[in-house]
Coordinates of N, CA and C and ligand atoms in Angstrom, one line a residue:
M215 N -36.7 82.3 -5.1 CA -36.4 81.5 -3.9 C -37.5 80.4 -3.8
T216 N -37.0 79.2 -3.5 CA -38.0 78.1 -3.4 C -38.4 78.0 -1.9
A217 N -39.5 77.3 -1.7 CA -40.0 77.1 -0.3 C -38.9 76.4 0.6
V218 N -38.1 75.5 0.0 CA -37.1 74.8 0.8 C -36.1 75.8 1.3
E219 N -35.7 76.8 0.5 CA -34.7 77.7 0.9 C -35.2 78.6 2.0
Q220 N -36.5 78.9 2.0 CA -37.0 79.8 3.0 C -37.1 79.1 4.4
M221 N -37.1 77.8 4.4 CA -37.3 77.0 5.6 C -36.1 77.3 6.6
L222 N -34.9 77.4 6.1 CA -33.8 77.6 6.9 C -33.4 79.1 6.9
A223 N -33.3 79.7 8.1 CA -32.7 81.0 8.2 C -31.3 81.0 7.8
P224 N -30.8 82.1 7.2 CA -29.3 82.2 6.9 C -28.4 81.7 8.0
A225 N -28.7 82.1 9.2 CA -27.9 81.7 10.4 C -27.9 80.2 10.6
Q226 N -29.1 79.6 10.3 CA -29.2 78.1 10.5 C -28.4 77.4 9.4
R227 N -28.5 77.9 8.2 CA -27.8 77.3 7.1 C -26.3 77.4 7.4
E228 N -25.9 78.5 8.0 CA -24.5 78.7 8.3 C -24.0 77.7 9.4
M229 N -24.9 77.4 10.3 CA -24.6 76.5 11.4 C -24.5 75.1 10.8
I230 N -25.4 74.7 9.9 CA -25.3 73.4 9.2 C -24.0 73.3 8.4
R231 N -23.7 74.3 7.7 CA -22.5 74.3 6.9 C -21.3 74.1 7.8
E232 N -21.2 74.8 8.9 CA -20.1 74.7 9.8 C -20.0 73.2 10.4
E233 N -21.2 72.7 10.7 CA -21.2 71.4 11.3 C -20.7 70.3 10.2
L234 N -21.2 70.5 9.0 CA -20.8 69.6 7.9 C -19.3 69.7 7.7
L235 N -18.7 70.9 7.7 CA -17.3 71.1 7.4 C -16.5 70.5 8.6
R236 N -17.0 70.6 9.8 CA -16.3 70.0 11.0 C -16.3 68.5 10.9
S237 N -17.5 67.9 10.5 CA -17.5 66.4 10.4 C -16.6 66.0 9.2
L238 N -16.6 66.8 8.2 CA -15.7 66.4 7.0 C -14.2 66.4 7.5
G239 N -13.8 67.4 8.2 CA -12.4 67.4 8.7 C -12.1 66.2 9.6
K240 N -13.1 65.9 10.5 CA -12.9 64.8 11.4 C -12.7 63.5 10.7
L241 N -13.6 63.3 9.7 CA -13.6 62.0 8.9 C -12.3 61.9 8.1
E242 N -11.9 63.0 7.5 CA -10.6 63.0 6.7 C -9.5 62.6 7.6
R243 N -9.4 63.2 8.8 CA -8.3 62.8 9.7 C -8.4 61.4 10.1
S244 N -9.6 60.9 10.4 CA -9.8 59.5 10.9 C -9.4 58.5 9.8
L245 N -9.8 58.8 8.5 CA -9.5 58.0 7.4 C -8.0 57.9 7.2
K246 N -7.3 59.0 7.4 CA -5.9 59.1 7.2 C -5.2 58.2 8.3
A247 N -5.7 58.3 9.6 CA -5.2 57.6 10.7 C -5.4 56.1 10.5
A248 N -6.6 55.7 9.9 CA -6.9 54.3 9.7 C -6.0 53.8 8.6
G249 N -5.7 54.5 7.6 CA -4.7 54.1 6.6 C -3.4 53.8 7.2
A250 N -2.9 54.6 8.2 CA -1.6 54.4 8.8 C -1.7 53.2 9.7
A251 N -2.8 53.0 10.4 CA -2.9 51.9 11.4 C -3.0 50.6 10.7
A252 N -3.4 50.6 9.5 CA -3.6 49.3 8.8 C -2.3 48.6 8.3
R253 N -1.2 49.3 8.6 CA 0.1 48.7 8.3 C 0.3 47.4 9.0
P254 N 0.9 46.4 8.4 CA 1.1 45.1 8.9 C 1.9 45.1 10.3
R255 N 2.8 46.1 10.5 CA 3.6 46.1 11.7 C 2.7 46.1 13.0
D256 N 1.5 46.7 12.9 CA 0.7 46.8 14.1 C 0.1 45.4 14.4
L257 N -0.3 44.7 13.4 CA -0.8 43.4 13.5 C 0.2 42.4 14.2
E258 N 1.4 42.5 13.8 CA 2.5 41.6 14.2 C 2.8 41.9 15.7
Q259 N 2.9 43.1 16.1 CA 3.4 43.4 17.4 C 2.6 42.7 18.6
D260 N 1.3 42.9 18.6 CA 0.6 42.5 19.8 C -0.3 41.3 19.6
T261 N -0.8 41.2 18.3 CA -1.8 40.2 18.1 C -1.3 38.8 17.9
V262 N -0.2 38.7 17.2 CA 0.3 37.3 17.0 C 0.7 36.7 18.3
G263 N 0.2 35.4 18.4 CA 0.4 34.7 19.7 C -0.9 34.8 20.5
R264 N -1.5 35.9 20.7 CA -2.7 36.0 21.4 C -3.9 35.8 20.5
L265 N -3.9 36.3 19.3 CA -5.0 36.1 18.4 C -4.5 35.0 17.4
S266 N -5.5 34.2 16.9 CA -5.2 33.3 15.8 C -5.0 34.1 14.6
R267 N -4.5 33.5 13.5 CA -4.4 34.2 12.3 C -5.7 34.6 11.7
V268 N -6.7 33.7 11.9 CA -8.1 34.0 11.4 C -8.6 35.3 12.1
E269 N -8.4 35.4 13.4 CA -8.9 36.5 14.2 C -8.2 37.8 13.7
A270 N -6.9 37.7 13.4 CA -6.2 38.8 12.9 C -6.8 39.3 11.6
L271 N -7.1 38.3 10.7 CA -7.7 38.7 9.5 C -9.1 39.3 9.6
Q272 N -9.8 38.8 10.6 CA -11.1 39.4 10.9 C -11.0 40.9 11.4
N273 N -10.0 41.1 12.2 CA -9.7 42.4 12.6 C -9.4 43.4 11.5
A274 N -8.6 42.9 10.5 CA -8.3 43.7 9.4 C -9.6 44.0 8.6
G275 N -10.4 43.0 8.5 CA -11.7 43.2 7.8 C -12.6 44.2 8.5
F276 N -12.5 44.2 9.8 CA -13.3 45.2 10.6 C -12.8 46.6 10.3
T277 N -11.5 46.8 10.3 CA -11.0 48.1 10.0 C -11.4 48.5 8.6
K278 N -11.4 47.6 7.7 CA -11.8 47.9 6.3 C -13.3 48.3 6.2
N279 N -14.2 47.6 7.0 CA -15.6 48.0 7.0 C -15.8 49.4 7.6
L280 N -15.0 49.6 8.7 CA -15.1 51.0 9.3 C -14.7 52.0 8.3
E281 N -13.6 51.8 7.6 CA -13.1 52.7 6.6 C -14.2 53.0 5.5
A282 N -14.8 51.9 5.1 CA -15.8 52.0 4.0 C -17.0 52.8 4.5
R283 N -17.4 52.6 5.8 CA -18.5 53.4 6.3 C -18.1 54.8 6.4
E284 N -16.9 55.1 6.9 CA -16.5 56.5 7.0 C -16.4 57.2 5.6
Q285 N -15.9 56.4 4.7 CA -15.8 56.9 3.3 C -17.2 57.2 2.8
A286 N -18.2 56.4 3.0 CA -19.6 56.6 2.6 C -20.2 57.9 3.3
Q287 N -19.8 58.0 4.6 CA -20.3 59.2 5.3 C -19.7 60.4 4.8
L288 N -18.4 60.4 4.4 CA -17.8 61.5 3.8 C -18.4 61.9 2.6
E289 N -18.8 61.0 1.7 CA -19.5 61.3 0.5 C -20.9 61.9 0.7
Q290 N -21.6 61.4 1.8 CA -22.9 62.0 2.1 C -22.7 63.5 2.5
I291 N -21.7 63.7 3.3 CA -21.4 65.1 3.8 C -21.1 66.0 2.6
V292 N -20.3 65.5 1.7 CA -19.9 66.3 0.5 C -21.2 66.6 -0.3
A293 N -22.1 65.6 -0.4 CA -23.3 65.8 -1.2 C -24.2 66.8 -0.5
A294 N -24.3 66.7 0.8 CA -25.1 67.7 1.6 C -24.6 69.1 1.4
L295 N -23.2 69.3 1.3 CA -22.7 70.6 1.1 C -23.1 71.1 -0.3
H296 N -23.1 70.2 -1.3 CA -23.5 70.6 -2.6 C -25.0 71.0 -2.6
R297 N -25.8 70.3 -1.8 CA -27.3 70.6 -1.8 C -27.4 72.0 -1.1
L298 N -26.6 72.3 -0.1 CA -26.6 73.6 0.5 C -26.4 74.7 -0.5
E299 N -25.4 74.4 -1.4 CA -25.0 75.4 -2.4 C -26.1 75.6 -3.5
D300 N -26.8 74.5 -3.9 CA -27.7 74.6 -5.0 C -29.2 74.9 -4.5
G301 N -29.3 74.9 -3.2 CA -30.6 75.3 -2.6 C -31.6 74.2 -2.4
S302 N -31.2 72.9 -2.7 CA -32.1 71.8 -2.6 C -32.0 71.2 -1.2
Y303 N -31.1 71.7 -0.4 CA -30.9 71.2 1.0 C -32.1 71.3 1.9
G304 N -32.4 70.3 2.6 CA -33.4 70.4 3.7 C -34.8 69.8 3.3
A305 N -34.9 69.4 2.0 CA -36.2 68.7 1.6 C -36.0 67.2 1.7
C306 N -37.1 66.5 2.2 CA -37.0 65.1 2.4 C -37.0 64.4 1.0
N307 N -36.1 63.4 0.9 CA -36.1 62.7 -0.4 C -37.3 61.8 -0.5
G308 N -37.9 61.4 0.6 CA -39.0 60.5 0.5 C -40.3 61.2 0.2
C309 N -40.7 62.2 1.0 CA -42.0 62.8 0.9 C -41.9 64.2 0.4
G310 N -40.7 64.8 0.3 CA -40.6 66.2 -0.2 C -40.9 67.2 0.8
A311 N -41.3 66.8 2.0 CA -41.6 67.8 3.1 C -40.3 68.4 3.6
P312 N -40.3 69.6 4.2 CA -39.1 70.1 4.8 C -38.7 69.3 6.0
I313 N -37.4 69.0 6.1 CA -36.9 68.3 7.3 C -36.7 69.3 8.4
P314 N -37.2 69.1 9.6 CA -37.1 70.0 10.7 C -35.6 70.4 11.0
F315 N -35.4 71.6 11.3 CA -34.0 72.1 11.6 C -33.4 71.3 12.8
E316 N -34.3 70.9 13.8 CA -33.8 70.1 14.9 C -33.1 68.8 14.4
R317 N -33.7 68.2 13.4 CA -33.1 67.0 12.9 C -31.9 67.3 12.1
L318 N -31.9 68.3 11.3 CA -30.8 68.7 10.4 C -29.6 69.0 11.3
S319 N -29.8 69.6 12.5 CA -28.7 70.0 13.3 C -28.0 68.8 13.9
I320 N -28.7 67.7 14.1 CA -28.2 66.5 14.6 C -27.6 65.6 13.5
F321 N -28.3 65.5 12.4 CA -27.8 64.7 11.3 C -27.8 65.6 10.0
P322 N -26.8 66.5 10.0 CA -26.8 67.4 8.9 C -26.7 66.8 7.5
E323 N -26.2 65.5 7.4 CA -26.1 64.9 6.1 C -27.3 64.1 5.7
T324 N -28.4 64.2 6.5 CA -29.5 63.3 6.3 C -30.3 63.7 5.0
L325 N -30.9 62.7 4.4 CA -31.6 63.0 3.1 C -33.1 62.9 3.3
A326 N -33.6 62.4 4.5 CA -35.0 62.2 4.7 C -35.4 62.6 6.1
C327 N -36.7 62.9 6.2 CA -37.3 63.2 7.5 C -37.3 61.9 8.4
S328 N -37.5 62.0 9.7 CA -37.4 60.9 10.5 C -38.5 59.8 10.2
A329 N -39.7 60.3 9.8 CA -40.7 59.3 9.4 C -40.3 58.5 8.2
C330 N -39.7 59.1 7.2 CA -39.3 58.4 6.0 C -38.1 57.5 6.3
T331 N -37.2 57.9 7.1 CA -36.1 57.1 7.5 C -36.5 55.8 8.2
R332 N -37.5 56.0 9.1 CA -38.1 54.8 9.7 C -38.8 53.9 8.8
G333 N -39.4 54.5 7.7 CA -40.1 53.6 6.8 C -39.2 52.9 5.8
C334 N -38.0 53.3 5.7 CA -37.1 52.6 4.7 C -36.7 51.2 5.1
Ligands
ZN280 ZN1 -40.2 62.4 4.5

């Protein structure tokens, strides 16, 4: 057993895993909904006339950005679940120190402690 594994009690690991799985489900639903909402029909209904064509295109771009961000978050969560499995979860990528459970419970997919995140 490594020092990193000893940092988190089994109950804490279980909490983190549940939180990650919950976020994963939420993101998957959101991405599915975004895919449905991106259909042209929605743009035509309300926006044409009130929004210029350029604004409509910008709106579509915004949706795309949001999707890309959610997709990236989804990948981070999946990576965090893998780290939970292989025992490397909870160590800071920057300094190697254990990330406090208080931080992990708020940002379970985080890769770095708050000091290293600020330094980035
Ligand atoms: Zn650090």
